[in-house]
Amino acid sequence: MSLLKRSAVVAAAAGLLTLAIAGPASAHVTVNPSTATAGSYAKVSFRVPNESDSASTTKLEVNLPADQPVASVSVKPVPGWTAVAEKTKLATPIKAHDTEITEAVSKITWTAAKGSEIKPGEFQEFDVSMGALPESGQLIFKALQTYSDGNVVRWIDEPATDGSEPDSPAPVLKIVPAAAASAAPAAAAAAPAAAEASDDSGSGSGLGLAGLIAGLIALVLAGLAYAKASRKPEQAATVTDKPAAS
């Protein structure tokens, strides 16, 4: 097989590999960043992608864990959306700034006004400030995403014990000790900017980029082979036209 044909085969294979590993990943509701410092106040964003091809997202409900109440919770206004924070009376009061707190926010509901829905191919972020966070563990925010066609997607599955991702994972905010959090900036400086994107869509984006690069390399090789093959007739003609020695 000629170099040109071999390069074409490699390019085709790389293209198929790109499609295989960069196929549509299941985008789900996430909380960003996914970690926060124990005992701190943090601003987090609930990122909501629209997975439907024909319907728009009209409402998001985020439930805060009842067994880990947070004393202070406030929402940032989102143009075109109305936010309602519901409070629940606590079975065991908690303290914040030497004040006893007897009720805490248990659910936040964002509802879109007409024309402000999250349309197919779009996403929206909903910012929340909360604290003080627990001293350890994680906060699991079970979320419900409602579409204009009446479909409700329940992002409520808790993390699996074996580390695998469930079908409908709930947004999870991991609580890290203050010492670990102080070392995070140095690690973040060395990480590529694409790390944030991989948090929304999993490792599929990184693998898809690798497949795309492989396909581009194969195409370059094919081009070089074609250029080399096209030069051969010219070189042969030059040899043929040389006058015979007398």
mmCIF file of C-alpha atoms in Angstrom:
data_model
loop_
_atom_site.group_PDB
_atom_site.id
_atom_site.type_symbol
_atom_site.label_atom_id
_atom_site.label_comp_id
_atom_site.label_asym_id
_atom_site.label_seq_id
_atom_site.Cartn_x
_atom_site.Cartn_y
_atom_site.Cartn_z
ATOM 1 C CA MET A 1 0.000 0.000 0.000
ATOM 2 C CA SER A 2 1.388 3.450 -0.967
ATOM 3 C CA LEU A 3 2.173 6.090 1.647
ATOM 4 C CA LEU A 4 -0.713 8.196 0.322
ATOM 5 C CA LYS A 5 -3.219 5.362 0.751
ATOM 6 C CA ARG A 6 -1.851 4.472 4.182
ATOM 7 C CA SER A 7 -2.175 8.101 5.305
ATOM 8 C CA ALA A 8 -5.749 8.260 4.039
ATOM 9 C CA VAL A 9 -6.619 5.133 6.010
ATOM 10 C CA VAL A 10 -5.033 6.597 9.151
ATOM 11 C CA ALA A 11 -6.951 9.855 8.681
ATOM 12 C CA ALA A 12 -10.240 8.003 8.316
ATOM 13 C CA ALA A 13 -9.535 5.879 11.382
ATOM 14 C CA ALA A 14 -8.630 8.963 13.413
ATOM 15 C CA GLY A 15 -11.850 10.631 12.336
ATOM 16 C CA LEU A 16 -13.886 7.641 13.485
ATOM 17 C CA LEU A 17 -11.984 7.619 16.768
ATOM 18 C CA THR A 18 -12.770 11.297 17.263
ATOM 19 C CA LEU A 19 -16.471 10.667 16.738
ATOM 20 C CA ALA A 20 -16.427 7.669 19.061
ATOM 21 C CA ILE A 21 -14.741 9.354 22.002
ATOM 22 C CA ALA A 22 -16.097 12.855 21.503
ATOM 23 C CA GLY A 23 -19.708 11.755 21.185
ATOM 24 C CA PRO A 24 -22.430 13.496 23.145
ATOM 25 C CA ALA A 25 -21.772 13.307 26.882
ATOM 26 C CA SER A 26 -24.608 13.543 29.346
ATOM 27 C CA ALA A 27 -24.578 17.140 30.542
ATOM 28 C CA HIS A 28 -26.178 17.546 33.925
ATOM 29 C CA VAL A 29 -26.819 20.173 36.591
ATOM 30 C CA THR A 30 -23.611 20.832 38.533
ATOM 31 C CA VAL A 31 -22.371 23.073 41.329
ATOM 32 C CA ASN A 32 -19.243 25.107 40.591
ATOM 33 C CA PRO A 33 -16.715 25.141 42.057
ATOM 34 C CA SER A 34 -17.166 21.574 43.243
ATOM 35 C CA THR A 35 -15.139 22.100 46.449
ATOM 36 C CA ALA A 36 -15.256 24.664 49.265
ATOM 37 C CA THR A 37 -13.335 25.312 52.480
ATOM 38 C CA ALA A 38 -14.680 23.895 55.711
ATOM 39 C CA GLY A 39 -16.330 26.491 57.939
ATOM 40 C CA SER A 40 -16.128 29.193 55.266
ATOM 41 C CA TYR A 41 -18.604 31.322 53.363
ATOM 42 C CA ALA A 42 -18.652 30.527 49.659
ATOM 43 C CA LYS A 43 -20.280 31.622 46.428
ATOM 44 C CA VAL A 44 -21.327 28.704 44.256
ATOM 45 C CA SER A 45 -23.016 28.545 40.866
ATOM 46 C CA PHE A 46 -25.582 25.970 39.843
ATOM 47 C CA ARG A 47 -24.876 25.442 36.148
ATOM 48 C CA VAL A 48 -27.884 24.251 34.156
ATOM 49 C CA PRO A 49 -27.430 23.061 30.557
ATOM 50 C CA ASN A 50 -30.430 22.374 28.346
ATOM 51 C CA GLU A 51 -30.371 18.772 27.115
ATOM 52 C CA SER A 52 -33.547 18.903 25.037
ATOM 53 C CA ASP A 53 -33.540 19.434 21.270
ATOM 54 C CA SER A 54 -36.989 21.006 21.205
ATOM 55 C CA ALA A 55 -38.003 22.203 24.701
ATOM 56 C CA SER A 56 -36.668 24.985 26.922
ATOM 57 C CA THR A 57 -35.848 24.847 30.638
ATOM 58 C CA THR A 58 -38.386 26.935 32.532
ATOM 59 C CA LYS A 59 -37.690 26.108 36.173
ATOM 60 C CA LEU A 60 -34.953 24.852 38.493
ATOM 61 C CA GLU A 61 -35.487 23.597 42.037
ATOM 62 C CA VAL A 62 -32.465 23.047 44.270
ATOM 63 C CA ASN A 63 -32.953 21.322 47.618
ATOM 64 C CA LEU A 64 -30.441 21.957 50.396
ATOM 65 C CA PRO A 65 -29.635 18.969 52.639
ATOM 66 C CA ALA A 66 -31.874 18.994 55.702
ATOM 67 C CA ASP A 67 -29.302 17.194 57.856
ATOM 68 C CA GLN A 68 -26.669 19.881 57.149
ATOM 69 C CA PRO A 69 -28.459 23.220 57.443
ATOM 70 C CA VAL A 70 -26.610 26.374 56.421
ATOM 71 C CA ALA A 71 -27.335 29.471 58.488
ATOM 72 C CA SER A 72 -26.937 32.091 55.752
ATOM 73 C CA VAL A 73 -28.151 31.577 52.184
ATOM 74 C CA SER A 74 -28.741 34.335 49.636
ATOM 75 C CA VAL A 75 -29.314 34.326 45.883
ATOM 76 C CA LYS A 76 -27.991 36.608 43.152
ATOM 77 C CA PRO A 77 -30.700 37.989 40.864
ATOM 78 C CA VAL A 78 -30.782 36.523 37.357
ATOM 79 C CA PRO A 79 -32.410 38.755 34.724
ATOM 80 C CA GLY A 80 -35.674 37.232 33.549
ATOM 81 C CA TRP A 81 -35.856 34.757 36.426
ATOM 82 C CA THR A 82 -37.659 34.881 39.784
ATOM 83 C CA ALA A 83 -36.007 33.204 42.776
ATOM 84 C CA VAL A 84 -37.896 32.013 45.839
ATOM 85 C CA ALA A 85 -36.065 30.681 48.903
ATOM 86 C CA GLU A 86 -38.151 28.486 51.210
ATOM 87 C CA LYS A 87 -37.208 28.065 54.853
ATOM 88 C CA THR A 88 -37.840 25.102 57.144
ATOM 89 C CA LYS A 89 -37.893 25.033 60.937
ATOM 90 C CA LEU A 90 -34.885 23.154 62.282
ATOM 91 C CA ALA A 91 -35.299 20.216 64.636
ATOM 92 C CA THR A 92 -32.018 21.237 66.268
ATOM 93 C CA PRO A 93 -31.148 24.955 66.202
ATOM 94 C CA ILE A 94 -27.698 25.984 65.005
ATOM 95 C CA LYS A 95 -25.530 28.949 65.969
ATOM 96 C CA ALA A 96 -24.082 31.625 63.736
ATOM 97 C CA HIS A 97 -22.249 34.687 65.067
ATOM 98 C CA ASP A 98 -23.423 33.880 68.581
ATOM 99 C CA THR A 99 -27.035 33.852 67.387
ATOM 100 C CA GLU A 100 -29.304 30.833 67.577
ATOM 101 C CA ILE A 101 -30.812 29.977 64.195
ATOM 102 C CA THR A 102 -34.108 28.088 64.363
ATOM 103 C CA GLU A 103 -34.901 27.928 60.629
ATOM 104 C CA ALA A 104 -32.838 27.693 57.457
ATOM 105 C CA VAL A 105 -33.303 27.721 53.699
ATOM 106 C CA SER A 106 -34.263 24.238 52.515
ATOM 107 C CA LYS A 107 -35.146 24.886 48.858
ATOM 108 C CA ILE A 108 -34.529 27.515 46.202
ATOM 109 C CA THR A 109 -36.742 27.693 43.114
ATOM 110 C CA TRP A 110 -35.889 29.721 40.017
ATOM 111 C CA THR A 111 -38.699 30.300 37.498
ATOM 112 C CA ALA A 112 -38.207 31.882 34.082
ATOM 113 C CA ALA A 113 -40.330 34.690 32.725
ATOM 114 C CA LYS A 114 -41.614 34.255 29.173
ATOM 115 C CA GLY A 115 -38.723 34.694 26.763
ATOM 116 C CA SER A 116 -36.010 34.064 29.378
ATOM 117 C CA GLU A 117 -36.092 30.266 29.335
ATOM 118 C CA ILE A 118 -32.907 28.247 28.764
ATOM 119 C CA LYS A 119 -33.273 27.315 25.120
ATOM 120 C CA PRO A 120 -31.847 24.227 23.363
ATOM 121 C CA GLY A 121 -28.081 24.487 23.054
ATOM 122 C CA GLU A 122 -27.843 27.054 25.890
ATOM 123 C CA PHE A 123 -27.069 27.008 29.601
ATOM 124 C CA GLN A 124 -27.619 29.302 32.570
ATOM 125 C CA GLU A 125 -25.878 29.793 35.917
ATOM 126 C CA PHE A 126 -27.597 30.568 39.203
ATOM 127 C CA ASP A 127 -25.343 32.024 41.910
ATOM 128 C CA VAL A 128 -25.843 31.393 45.611
ATOM 129 C CA SER A 129 -23.850 32.683 48.587
ATOM 130 C CA MET A 130 -23.890 30.400 51.612
ATOM 131 C CA GLY A 131 -22.167 29.813 54.945
ATOM 132 C CA ALA A 132 -20.867 28.941 57.271
ATOM 133 C CA LEU A 133 -20.255 25.584 55.586
ATOM 134 C CA PRO A 134 -19.929 22.331 57.556
ATOM 135 C CA GLU A 135 -16.533 21.383 58.960
ATOM 136 C CA SER A 136 -16.342 18.182 56.916
ATOM 137 C CA GLY A 137 -18.124 15.908 54.466
ATOM 138 C CA GLN A 138 -20.113 17.119 51.470
ATOM 139 C CA LEU A 139 -23.314 18.901 50.588
ATOM 140 C CA ILE A 140 -25.633 17.084 48.169
ATOM 141 C CA PHE A 141 -28.066 19.395 46.390
ATOM 142 C CA LYS A 142 -30.876 17.383 44.834
ATOM 143 C CA ALA A 143 -32.208 19.324 41.842
ATOM 144 C CA LEU A 144 -35.262 19.180 39.583
ATOM 145 C CA GLN A 145 -35.105 20.654 36.069
ATOM 146 C CA THR A 146 -38.453 21.418 34.425
ATOM 147 C CA TYR A 147 -38.891 21.789 30.651
ATOM 148 C CA SER A 148 -41.510 23.687 28.659
ATOM 149 C CA ASP A 149 -42.987 20.402 27.396
ATOM 150 C CA GLY A 150 -43.733 19.311 30.961
ATOM 151 C CA ASN A 151 -40.796 16.920 31.277
ATOM 152 C CA VAL A 152 -39.052 17.011 34.670
ATOM 153 C CA VAL A 153 -35.513 15.692 35.021
ATOM 154 C CA ARG A 154 -34.644 14.706 38.585
ATOM 155 C CA TRP A 155 -30.951 15.161 39.335
ATOM 156 C CA ILE A 156 -31.174 13.415 42.697
ATOM 157 C CA ASP A 157 -28.879 10.378 42.633
ATOM 158 C CA GLU A 158 -26.279 10.457 45.397
ATOM 159 C CA PRO A 159 -22.617 9.582 44.688
ATOM 160 C CA ALA A 160 -21.981 5.846 44.301
ATOM 161 C CA THR A 161 -19.709 4.172 46.819
ATOM 162 C CA ASP A 162 -17.605 2.612 44.044
ATOM 163 C CA GLY A 163 -16.810 6.001 42.502
ATOM 164 C CA SER A 164 -18.890 5.477 39.359
ATOM 165 C CA GLU A 165 -21.244 8.206 38.183
ATOM 166 C CA PRO A 166 -24.954 7.482 38.636
ATOM 167 C CA ASP A 167 -27.473 8.017 35.835
ATOM 168 C CA SER A 168 -28.882 11.258 37.252
ATOM 169 C CA PRO A 169 -26.220 12.624 39.626
ATOM 170 C CA ALA A 170 -27.133 15.339 42.093
ATOM 171 C CA PRO A 171 -24.808 18.359 42.330
ATOM 172 C CA VAL A 172 -22.237 17.727 45.078
ATOM 173 C CA LEU A 173 -20.122 20.301 46.935
ATOM 174 C CA LYS A 174 -17.186 18.625 48.647
ATOM 175 C CA ILE A 175 -15.931 20.197 51.869
ATOM 176 C CA VAL A 176 -12.140 20.298 52.210
ATOM 177 C CA PRO A 177 -10.070 21.220 55.289
ATOM 178 C CA ALA A 178 -8.611 24.712 55.410
ATOM 179 C CA ALA A 179 -5.058 23.342 54.999
ATOM 180 C CA ALA A 180 -6.001 21.550 51.789
ATOM 181 C CA ALA A 181 -7.824 24.608 50.496
ATOM 182 C CA SER A 182 -4.747 26.828 51.026
ATOM 183 C CA ALA A 183 -2.692 24.518 48.798
ATOM 184 C CA ALA A 184 -5.316 24.551 46.038
ATOM 185 C CA PRO A 185 -4.297 27.864 44.359
ATOM 186 C CA ALA A 186 -0.825 26.531 43.524
ATOM 187 C CA ALA A 187 -2.298 23.374 42.035
ATOM 188 C CA ALA A 188 -4.870 25.390 40.099
ATOM 189 C CA ALA A 189 -2.136 27.584 38.592
ATOM 190 C CA ALA A 190 -0.491 24.519 37.094
ATOM 191 C CA ALA A 191 -3.732 23.030 35.754
ATOM 192 C CA PRO A 192 -5.004 23.889 32.249
ATOM 193 C CA ALA A 193 -7.887 26.284 31.915
ATOM 194 C CA ALA A 194 -9.927 23.439 30.429
ATOM 195 C CA ALA A 195 -10.227 21.775 33.826
ATOM 196 C CA GLU A 196 -13.404 23.736 34.523
ATOM 197 C CA ALA A 197 -15.000 22.479 31.360
ATOM 198 C CA SER A 198 -14.169 18.878 32.207
ATOM 199 C CA ASP A 199 -16.078 19.352 35.480
ATOM 200 C CA ASP A 200 -19.369 20.061 33.537
ATOM 201 C CA SER A 201 -19.131 17.387 30.872
ATOM 202 C CA GLY A 202 -16.764 14.787 32.354
ATOM 203 C CA SER A 203 -13.642 13.501 30.704
ATOM 204 C CA GLY A 204 -15.349 13.212 27.324
ATOM 205 C CA SER A 205 -14.266 16.757 26.300
ATOM 206 C CA GLY A 206 -10.585 16.064 26.984
ATOM 207 C CA LEU A 207 -10.731 12.770 25.136
ATOM 208 C CA GLY A 208 -12.567 14.413 22.270
ATOM 209 C CA LEU A 209 -9.810 17.038 21.980
ATOM 210 C CA ALA A 210 -7.180 14.304 21.876
ATOM 211 C CA GLY A 211 -9.077 12.530 19.106
ATOM 212 C CA LEU A 212 -9.400 15.786 17.161
ATOM 213 C CA ILE A 213 -5.646 16.390 17.408
ATOM 214 C CA ALA A 214 -4.983 12.842 16.218
ATOM 215 C CA GLY A 215 -7.253 13.404 13.241
ATOM 216 C CA LEU A 216 -5.496 16.665 12.334
ATOM 217 C CA ILE A 217 -2.088 14.967 12.502
ATOM 218 C CA ALA A 218 -3.344 12.222 10.199
ATOM 219 C CA LEU A 219 -4.637 14.805 7.728
ATOM 220 C CA VAL A 220 -1.241 16.559 7.707
ATOM 221 C CA LEU A 221 0.477 13.238 6.982
ATOM 222 C CA ALA A 222 -1.964 12.595 4.148
ATOM 223 C CA GLY A 223 -1.207 16.021 2.680
ATOM 224 C CA LEU A 224 2.529 15.443 2.815
ATOM 225 C CA ALA A 225 2.130 12.056 1.155
ATOM 226 C CA TYR A 226 0.013 13.564 -1.594
ATOM 227 C CA ALA A 227 2.575 16.307 -2.217
ATOM 228 C CA LYS A 228 5.366 13.731 -2.397
ATOM 229 C CA ALA A 229 3.389 11.553 -4.804
ATOM 230 C CA SER A 230 2.591 14.497 -7.079
ATOM 231 C CA ARG A 231 6.281 15.375 -7.427
ATOM 232 C CA LYS A 232 7.300 11.921 -8.716
ATOM 233 C CA PRO A 233 6.119 12.340 -12.370
ATOM 234 C CA GLU A 234 8.045 15.619 -12.675
ATOM 235 C CA GLN A 235 11.224 13.995 -11.395
ATOM 236 C CA ALA A 236 10.798 11.067 -13.830
ATOM 237 C CA ALA A 237 10.339 13.435 -16.770
ATOM 238 C CA THR A 238 13.519 15.249 -15.874
ATOM 239 C CA VAL A 239 15.519 12.012 -16.004
ATOM 240 C CA THR A 240 13.919 10.929 -19.288
ATOM 241 C CA ASP A 241 14.596 14.246 -21.045
ATOM 242 C CA LYS A 242 18.314 14.179 -20.283
ATOM 243 C CA PRO A 243 20.231 13.728 -23.599
ATOM 244 C CA ALA A 244 22.116 10.455 -24.031
ATOM 245 C CA ALA A 245 25.853 10.607 -23.672
ATOM 246 C CA SER A 246 27.747 10.593 -27.035
#
